[in-house]
Coordinates of C-alpha atoms in Angstrom, one line a residue:
E1 CA 44.5 49.2 11.3
T2 CA 41.6 48.1 9.1
W3 CA 39.8 44.9 9.8
T4 CA 37.6 42.9 7.4
Y5 CA 35.2 40.1 8.0
Q6 CA 37.6 37.6 6.5
R7 CA 40.4 38.8 8.8
M8 CA 38.0 38.3 11.8
V9 CA 37.3 34.7 10.7
D10 CA 41.0 34.0 10.1
E11 CA 42.4 35.6 13.3
L12 CA 39.8 35.6 16.0
P13 CA 38.3 32.6 17.9
A14 CA 35.0 31.3 16.5
E15 CA 31.8 32.6 18.0
T16 CA 33.2 35.6 19.8
P17 CA 31.2 38.8 20.1
Y18 CA 33.2 41.0 17.8
E19 CA 31.6 43.6 15.6
L20 CA 33.0 45.8 12.7
F21 CA 32.1 49.4 12.0
D22 CA 33.8 50.6 8.8
G23 CA 36.8 48.4 9.5
E24 CA 37.1 49.3 13.2
L25 CA 37.1 46.2 15.4
I26 CA 34.7 46.5 18.4
D27 CA 35.6 43.9 21.1
N28 CA 32.6 42.9 23.1
T29 CA 34.3 40.0 24.8
M30 CA 34.8 41.9 28.1
S31 CA 31.2 43.1 28.2
P32 CA 29.1 41.4 30.9
A33 CA 26.5 39.0 29.6
P34 CA 23.0 40.5 29.1
N35 CA 21.1 40.7 32.3
F36 CA 17.9 38.9 33.3
E37 CA 15.6 41.7 32.0
H38 CA 17.4 41.9 28.6
Q39 CA 17.3 38.2 28.2
R40 CA 13.6 38.0 29.1
I41 CA 12.6 40.8 26.7
S42 CA 14.7 39.2 23.9
R43 CA 13.0 35.8 24.6
E44 CA 9.5 37.1 24.8
L45 CA 9.8 39.3 21.7
E46 CA 11.5 36.6 19.7
F47 CA 8.7 34.1 20.7
L48 CA 6.0 36.6 19.5
M49 CA 7.9 37.2 16.2
I50 CA 8.5 33.5 15.5
T51 CA 4.9 32.7 16.3
F52 CA 3.7 35.5 13.9
C53 CA 6.2 34.5 11.1
R54 CA 5.2 30.8 11.3
K55 CA 1.6 31.9 10.7
V56 CA 2.3 34.2 7.8
K57 CA 5.3 32.2 6.4
T58 CA 7.1 35.2 5.0
G59 CA 10.5 34.7 6.6
E60 CA 12.5 33.6 9.6
V61 CA 13.7 35.1 12.9
F62 CA 17.2 34.7 14.4
D63 CA 18.9 35.9 17.6
A64 CA 22.3 36.8 18.9
P65 CA 25.0 35.8 18.7
F66 CA 24.6 35.7 15.0
D67 CA 26.8 37.6 12.5
V68 CA 25.2 39.9 10.0
I69 CA 27.8 40.7 7.4
F70 CA 26.7 43.9 5.6
D71 CA 30.0 44.0 3.7
K72 CA 33.6 43.1 4.4
K73 CA 34.1 46.0 6.8
N74 CA 30.7 46.1 8.6
V75 CA 29.5 43.2 10.8
T76 CA 27.1 43.3 13.7
Q77 CA 25.4 40.8 16.0
P78 CA 21.8 42.2 16.5
D79 CA 19.7 40.9 19.4
I80 CA 17.0 39.8 17.0
L81 CA 16.6 39.9 13.2
Y82 CA 14.1 39.0 10.6
I83 CA 15.0 37.8 7.1
S84 CA 12.4 37.3 4.4
N85 CA 12.1 34.1 2.4
E86 CA 13.4 35.9 -0.7
N87 CA 16.5 37.1 1.2
M88 CA 17.3 33.7 2.8
K89 CA 19.5 32.9 -0.3
N90 CA 22.1 35.1 1.4
M91 CA 22.3 32.9 4.5
G92 CA 25.7 31.3 5.0
K93 CA 27.1 28.8 7.4
Q94 CA 28.7 31.4 9.6
G95 CA 26.1 34.2 9.3
F96 CA 24.0 36.3 7.0
F97 CA 25.6 38.1 4.1
G98 CA 23.6 41.2 3.2
T99 CA 20.9 43.3 4.7
P100 CA 18.1 41.8 6.9
E101 CA 14.7 43.4 6.5
L102 CA 14.2 44.0 10.3
I103 CA 16.6 44.3 13.2
V104 CA 15.9 44.7 16.9
E105 CA 18.4 46.0 19.5
I106 CA 17.7 45.9 23.2
I107 CA 19.6 48.7 25.0
S108 CA 21.9 47.9 27.9
P109 CA 23.7 50.7 29.8
R110 CA 26.9 49.9 27.9
S111 CA 25.2 49.7 24.5
F112 CA 23.2 52.9 24.5
Y113 CA 25.4 54.9 22.2
D114 CA 26.0 52.0 19.8
D115 CA 22.3 51.1 19.5
Q116 CA 20.9 54.7 19.3
V117 CA 23.6 56.2 17.1
R118 CA 26.3 53.9 15.6
K119 CA 24.1 50.9 14.7
K120 CA 21.2 53.1 13.8
D121 CA 23.3 55.0 11.3
L122 CA 24.8 51.8 9.9
Y123 CA 21.5 50.0 9.5
E124 CA 20.0 53.1 7.9
R125 CA 23.0 53.3 5.5
F126 CA 22.7 49.6 4.5
G127 CA 18.9 49.8 4.0
V128 CA 17.5 47.8 6.9
Q129 CA 13.8 48.5 6.3
E130 CA 12.7 48.5 9.9
Y131 CA 14.7 49.0 13.1
W132 CA 13.3 48.5 16.6
I133 CA 15.1 50.0 19.6
I134 CA 13.9 48.7 23.0
D135 CA 14.9 50.5 26.2
P136 CA 14.2 48.3 29.2
A137 CA 15.2 51.0 31.8
N138 CA 12.5 53.4 30.5
Q139 CA 10.1 50.7 29.1
V140 CA 10.3 52.4 25.7
I141 CA 9.8 50.7 22.3
E142 CA 10.7 52.7 19.2
V143 CA 10.0 51.3 15.7
F144 CA 11.7 53.1 12.8
E145 CA 10.8 52.6 9.2
L146 CA 13.2 53.5 6.3
L147 CA 11.7 56.3 4.2
N148 CA 13.8 57.9 1.4
N149 CA 16.9 56.3 2.9
K150 CA 16.3 57.9 6.4
Y151 CA 14.7 56.4 9.5
E152 CA 11.4 57.9 10.5
L153 CA 9.6 57.0 13.7
F154 CA 6.7 54.7 12.8
S155 CA 5.5 53.5 16.2
Y156 CA 6.4 54.6 19.8
V157 CA 5.4 53.1 23.1
A158 CA 6.4 54.5 26.5
E159 CA 5.6 52.3 29.5
E160 CA 2.2 51.0 28.2
G161 CA 0.9 50.6 24.8
V162 CA 1.1 48.6 21.6
A163 CA 4.1 48.8 19.2
K164 CA 3.3 48.0 15.6
S165 CA 5.5 46.8 12.7
K166 CA 5.1 48.4 9.3
L167 CA 7.1 45.7 7.6
L168 CA 5.4 42.7 9.2
D169 CA 1.8 43.8 8.5
G170 CA -0.4 42.8 11.4
F171 CA 2.5 42.2 13.9
E172 CA 2.1 44.1 17.1
V173 CA 3.5 43.9 20.6
D174 CA 1.8 45.0 23.8
S175 CA 4.5 46.3 26.0
K176 CA 3.0 44.3 28.9
E177 CA 4.0 41.2 27.0
I178 CA 7.7 42.0 27.1
F179 CA 8.4 44.3 30.0
I180 CA 8.5 43.3 33.6
Q181 CA 5.6 45.1 35.2
K182 CA 6.8 47.5 37.9

């Protein structure tokens, strides 16, 4: 049974955490809410990104739950996303229609496969220029840039260090600013 974004809108309650991968409905309604560490990382990173983007005035930052509608059969709700000013024309009332320039996913035990494989493949296929994967359990930040339609590791931090963005020139994050120090 194939699902589309329009069918989701028509048949499912508003503001529910469903996602679509090639027409397959992924029901995240029974998943536990993100834990304290996930929420803290998301808040801190989003704050840093918003502060940077307000300074450079190149685009806007949004966070989950927020639909990114790549096409009628592929819809995700990234933890954090950046959309350039030029791309804001694709913003709709219910979500963003198209491909954001930058997406961040924060791994939870339940989302490991989706974030590392399924979403990474989808974002690569649709041309998301930069993809950050943050692994709180191992205090790892991976920043991938899209080169020749394939993700290549651009910046990597394990436990301590500074992750850098290729897309947002000058934006960098010291891991101590987002991870709870052990």
